[in-house]
Coordinates of C-alpha atoms in Angstrom, one line a residue:
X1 CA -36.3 0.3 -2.5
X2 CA -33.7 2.8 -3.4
X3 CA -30.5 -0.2 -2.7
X4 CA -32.8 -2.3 -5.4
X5 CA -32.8 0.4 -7.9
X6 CA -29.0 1.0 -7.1
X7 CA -27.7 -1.9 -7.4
X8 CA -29.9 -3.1 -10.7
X9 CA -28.5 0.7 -12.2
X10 CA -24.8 -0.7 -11.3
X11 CA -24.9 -4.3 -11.8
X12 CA -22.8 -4.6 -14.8
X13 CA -19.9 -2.1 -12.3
X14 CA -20.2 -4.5 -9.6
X15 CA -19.8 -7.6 -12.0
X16 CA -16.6 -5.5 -13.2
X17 CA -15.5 -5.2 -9.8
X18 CA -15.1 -8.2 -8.6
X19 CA -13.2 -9.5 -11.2
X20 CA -11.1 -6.5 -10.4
X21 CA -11.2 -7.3 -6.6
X22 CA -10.1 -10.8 -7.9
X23 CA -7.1 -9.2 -10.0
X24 CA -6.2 -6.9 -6.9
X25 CA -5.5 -10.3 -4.5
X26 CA -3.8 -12.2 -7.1
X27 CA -1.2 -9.1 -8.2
X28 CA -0.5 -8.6 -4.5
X29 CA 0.7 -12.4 -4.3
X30 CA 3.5 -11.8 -7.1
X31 CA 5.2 -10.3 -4.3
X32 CA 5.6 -13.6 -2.5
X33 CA 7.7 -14.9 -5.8
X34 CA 9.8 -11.9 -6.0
X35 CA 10.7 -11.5 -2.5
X36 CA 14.2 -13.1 -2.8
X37 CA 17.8 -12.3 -3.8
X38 CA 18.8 -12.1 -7.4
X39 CA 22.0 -12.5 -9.3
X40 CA 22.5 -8.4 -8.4
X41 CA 21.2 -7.2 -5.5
X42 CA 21.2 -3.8 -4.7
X43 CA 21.5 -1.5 -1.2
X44 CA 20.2 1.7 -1.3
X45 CA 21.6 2.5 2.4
X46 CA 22.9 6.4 2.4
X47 CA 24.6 8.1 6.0
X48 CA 21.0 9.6 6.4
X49 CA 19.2 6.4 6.7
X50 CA 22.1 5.9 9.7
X51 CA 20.6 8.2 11.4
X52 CA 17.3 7.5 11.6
X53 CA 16.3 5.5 14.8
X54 CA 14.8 2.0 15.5
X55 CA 11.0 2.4 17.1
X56 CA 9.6 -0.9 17.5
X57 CA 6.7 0.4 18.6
X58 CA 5.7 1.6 15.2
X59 CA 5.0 -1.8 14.6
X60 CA 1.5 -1.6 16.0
X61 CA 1.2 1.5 13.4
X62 CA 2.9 -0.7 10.3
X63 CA 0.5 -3.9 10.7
X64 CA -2.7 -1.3 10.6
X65 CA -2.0 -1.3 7.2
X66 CA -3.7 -4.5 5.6
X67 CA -7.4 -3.9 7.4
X68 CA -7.4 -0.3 6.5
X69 CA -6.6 -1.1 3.4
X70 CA -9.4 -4.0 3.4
X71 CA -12.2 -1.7 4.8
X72 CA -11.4 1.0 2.5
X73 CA -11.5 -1.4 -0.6
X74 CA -14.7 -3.0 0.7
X75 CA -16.4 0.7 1.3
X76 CA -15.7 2.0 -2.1
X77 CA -16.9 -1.4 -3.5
X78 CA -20.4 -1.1 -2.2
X79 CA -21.4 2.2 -1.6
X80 CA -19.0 3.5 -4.6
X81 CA -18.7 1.2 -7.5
X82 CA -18.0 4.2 -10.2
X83 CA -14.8 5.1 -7.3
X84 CA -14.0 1.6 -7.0
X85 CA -13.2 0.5 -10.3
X86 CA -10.0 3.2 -11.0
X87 CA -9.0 2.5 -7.5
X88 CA -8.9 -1.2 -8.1
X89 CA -6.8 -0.3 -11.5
X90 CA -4.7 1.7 -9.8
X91 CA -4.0 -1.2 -7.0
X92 CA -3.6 -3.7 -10.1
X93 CA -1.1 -1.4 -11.7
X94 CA 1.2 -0.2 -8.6
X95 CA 1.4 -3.7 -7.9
X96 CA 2.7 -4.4 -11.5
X97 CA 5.1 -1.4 -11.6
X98 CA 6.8 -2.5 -8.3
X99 CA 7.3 -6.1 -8.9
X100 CA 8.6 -5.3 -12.3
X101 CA 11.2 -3.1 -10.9
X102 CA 11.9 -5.7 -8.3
X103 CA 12.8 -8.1 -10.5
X104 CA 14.8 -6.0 -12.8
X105 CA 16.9 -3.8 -10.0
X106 CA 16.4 -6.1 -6.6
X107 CA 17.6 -4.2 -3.4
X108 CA 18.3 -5.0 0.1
X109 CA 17.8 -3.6 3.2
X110 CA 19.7 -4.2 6.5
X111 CA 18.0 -5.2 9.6
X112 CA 19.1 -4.9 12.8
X113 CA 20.2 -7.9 15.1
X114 CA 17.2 -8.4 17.5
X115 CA 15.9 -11.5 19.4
X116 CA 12.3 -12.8 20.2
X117 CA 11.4 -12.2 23.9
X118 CA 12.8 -9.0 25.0
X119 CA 9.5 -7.2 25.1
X120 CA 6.1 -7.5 23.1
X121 CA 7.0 -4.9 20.5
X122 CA 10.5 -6.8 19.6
X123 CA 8.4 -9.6 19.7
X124 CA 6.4 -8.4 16.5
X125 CA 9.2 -6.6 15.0
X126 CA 11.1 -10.3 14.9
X127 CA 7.5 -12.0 13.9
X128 CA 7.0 -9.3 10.7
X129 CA 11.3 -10.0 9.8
X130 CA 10.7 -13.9 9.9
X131 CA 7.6 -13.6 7.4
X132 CA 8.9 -10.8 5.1
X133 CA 12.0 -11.1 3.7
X134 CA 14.4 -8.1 3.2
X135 CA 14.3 -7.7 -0.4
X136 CA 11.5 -5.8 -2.5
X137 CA 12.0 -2.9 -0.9
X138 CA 12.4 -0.3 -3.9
X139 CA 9.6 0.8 -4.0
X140 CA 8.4 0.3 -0.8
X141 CA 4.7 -1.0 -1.4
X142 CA 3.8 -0.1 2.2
X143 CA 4.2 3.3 0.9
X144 CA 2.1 3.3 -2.1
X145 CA -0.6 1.6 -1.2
X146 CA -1.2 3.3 2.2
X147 CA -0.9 6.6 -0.6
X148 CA -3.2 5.4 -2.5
X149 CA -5.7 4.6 0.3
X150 CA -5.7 7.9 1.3
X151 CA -5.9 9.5 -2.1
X152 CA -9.1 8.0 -3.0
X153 CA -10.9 9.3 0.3
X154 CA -10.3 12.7 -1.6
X155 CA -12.4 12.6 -4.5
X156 CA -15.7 13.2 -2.6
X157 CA -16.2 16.4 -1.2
X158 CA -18.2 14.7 1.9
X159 CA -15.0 12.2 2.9
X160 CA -12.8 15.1 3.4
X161 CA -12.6 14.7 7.2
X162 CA -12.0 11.1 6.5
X163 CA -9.3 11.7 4.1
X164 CA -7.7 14.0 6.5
X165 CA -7.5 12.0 9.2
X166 CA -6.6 8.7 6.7
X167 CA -3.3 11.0 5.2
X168 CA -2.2 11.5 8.3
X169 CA -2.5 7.6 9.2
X170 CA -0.7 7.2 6.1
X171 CA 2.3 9.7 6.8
X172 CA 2.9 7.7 9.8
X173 CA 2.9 4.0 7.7
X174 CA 5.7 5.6 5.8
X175 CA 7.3 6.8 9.0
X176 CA 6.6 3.3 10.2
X177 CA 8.6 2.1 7.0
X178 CA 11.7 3.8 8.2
X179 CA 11.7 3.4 12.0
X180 CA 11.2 -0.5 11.7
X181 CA 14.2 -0.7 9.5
X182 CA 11.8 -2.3 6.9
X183 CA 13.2 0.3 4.5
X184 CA 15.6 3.1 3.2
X185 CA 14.3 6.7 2.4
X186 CA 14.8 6.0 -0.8
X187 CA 11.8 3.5 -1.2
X188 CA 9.4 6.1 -0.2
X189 CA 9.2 7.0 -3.9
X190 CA 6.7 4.5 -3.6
X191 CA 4.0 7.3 -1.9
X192 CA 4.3 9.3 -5.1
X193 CA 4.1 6.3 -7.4
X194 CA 0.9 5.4 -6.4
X195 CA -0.5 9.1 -6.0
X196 CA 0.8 9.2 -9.7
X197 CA -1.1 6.4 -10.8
X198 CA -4.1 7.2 -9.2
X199 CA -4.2 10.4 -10.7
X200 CA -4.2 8.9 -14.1
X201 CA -6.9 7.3 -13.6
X202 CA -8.6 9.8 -11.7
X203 CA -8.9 11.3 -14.8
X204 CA -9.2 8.7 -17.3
X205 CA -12.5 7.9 -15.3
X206 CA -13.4 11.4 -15.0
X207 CA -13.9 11.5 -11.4
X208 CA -14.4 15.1 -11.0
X209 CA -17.9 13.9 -11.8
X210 CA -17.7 12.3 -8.0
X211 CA -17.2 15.3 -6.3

């Protein structure tokens, strides 16, 4: 009785929502026509990024990403609907913000020479290279959207735990990011992107109320 009244007190949200859940897949494909080299392409490469190592074995970490991000999205839609629709906005809008700056200042990042067959991690490392090209890599949406995931799990008090364990999940998809050679250090700017989006409209939809 209580999911009736629930979902006849929120029908109008969840109407909202999934044109919003609609918006959310189509944005993420303008990645697909933006993934490619312009007339200036930029490489944001510095002696530190040298440095860092190639793990393959984060790859198992790095394709976690998409079905965290799915359940999470799905949770907040039906349990959460007030939650759901700044999250969705704030998915919309990193999305916009990042393929905007792709097209306008395009960068590049080097890969390094490996070969299918050597062991099953390489094997996914050369799988994930084949279907993602090397551009669109400032900011690095693998970033912001695994920061934006766990930013949400934060704005009820009963999810702490959740949120916890989810940030730390997410520190290692930017870590991931870096040991794959998918990106630079630079393109992490795309963890505080998001965080700053979603703090907008954290409080543009007064979500202290949520606590």
């Amino acid at each position: 009785m209580k999911i009736f009244e629930f979902l006849k007190k929120n029908y109008k949200l969840y109407l909202i929502n999934s044109v919003l859940a609609v918006l959310i897949y189509y944005t993420s494909k303008i990645y697909d026509l933006t993934n490619h080299a312009t007339s200036c392409v930029h490489v944001l490469l510095t002696p530190l990024d040298k440095l860092v190592p190639f793990i393959p074995q984060f790859i198992i970490i790095y394709n976690s990403l998409e079905p965290i991000i799915y359940i999470t999205l799905l949770f907040f839609f039906l349990f959460h609907p007030r939650i759901f629709t700044p999250l969705a906005i704030s998915f919309i809008s990193l999305f916009l913000v990042s393929n905007f700056v792709y097209v306008v200042f395009q960068t590049y990042v080097p890969r390094p020479n490996i070969t299918y067959g050597a062991n099953y991690f390489i094997n996914q490392v050369v799988k994930l290279y084949s279907s993602d090209n090397p551009y669109n890599c400032f900011p690095s949406l693998h970033c912001g959207t695994a920061a934006l995931v766990s930013s949400v799990w934060f704005v009820k008090k009963k999810y702490r735990i959740i949120a916890y364990l989810i940030s730390i999940w997410a520190i290692l998809i930017i870590l991931s990011t870096q040991f794959l050679k998918q990106h630079v250090i630079a393109d992490i700017i795309g963890a505080p992107l998001a965080i700053g989006i979603f703090l907008i409209f954290y409080n543009v939809f007064n979500l202290e109320q949520e606590y």
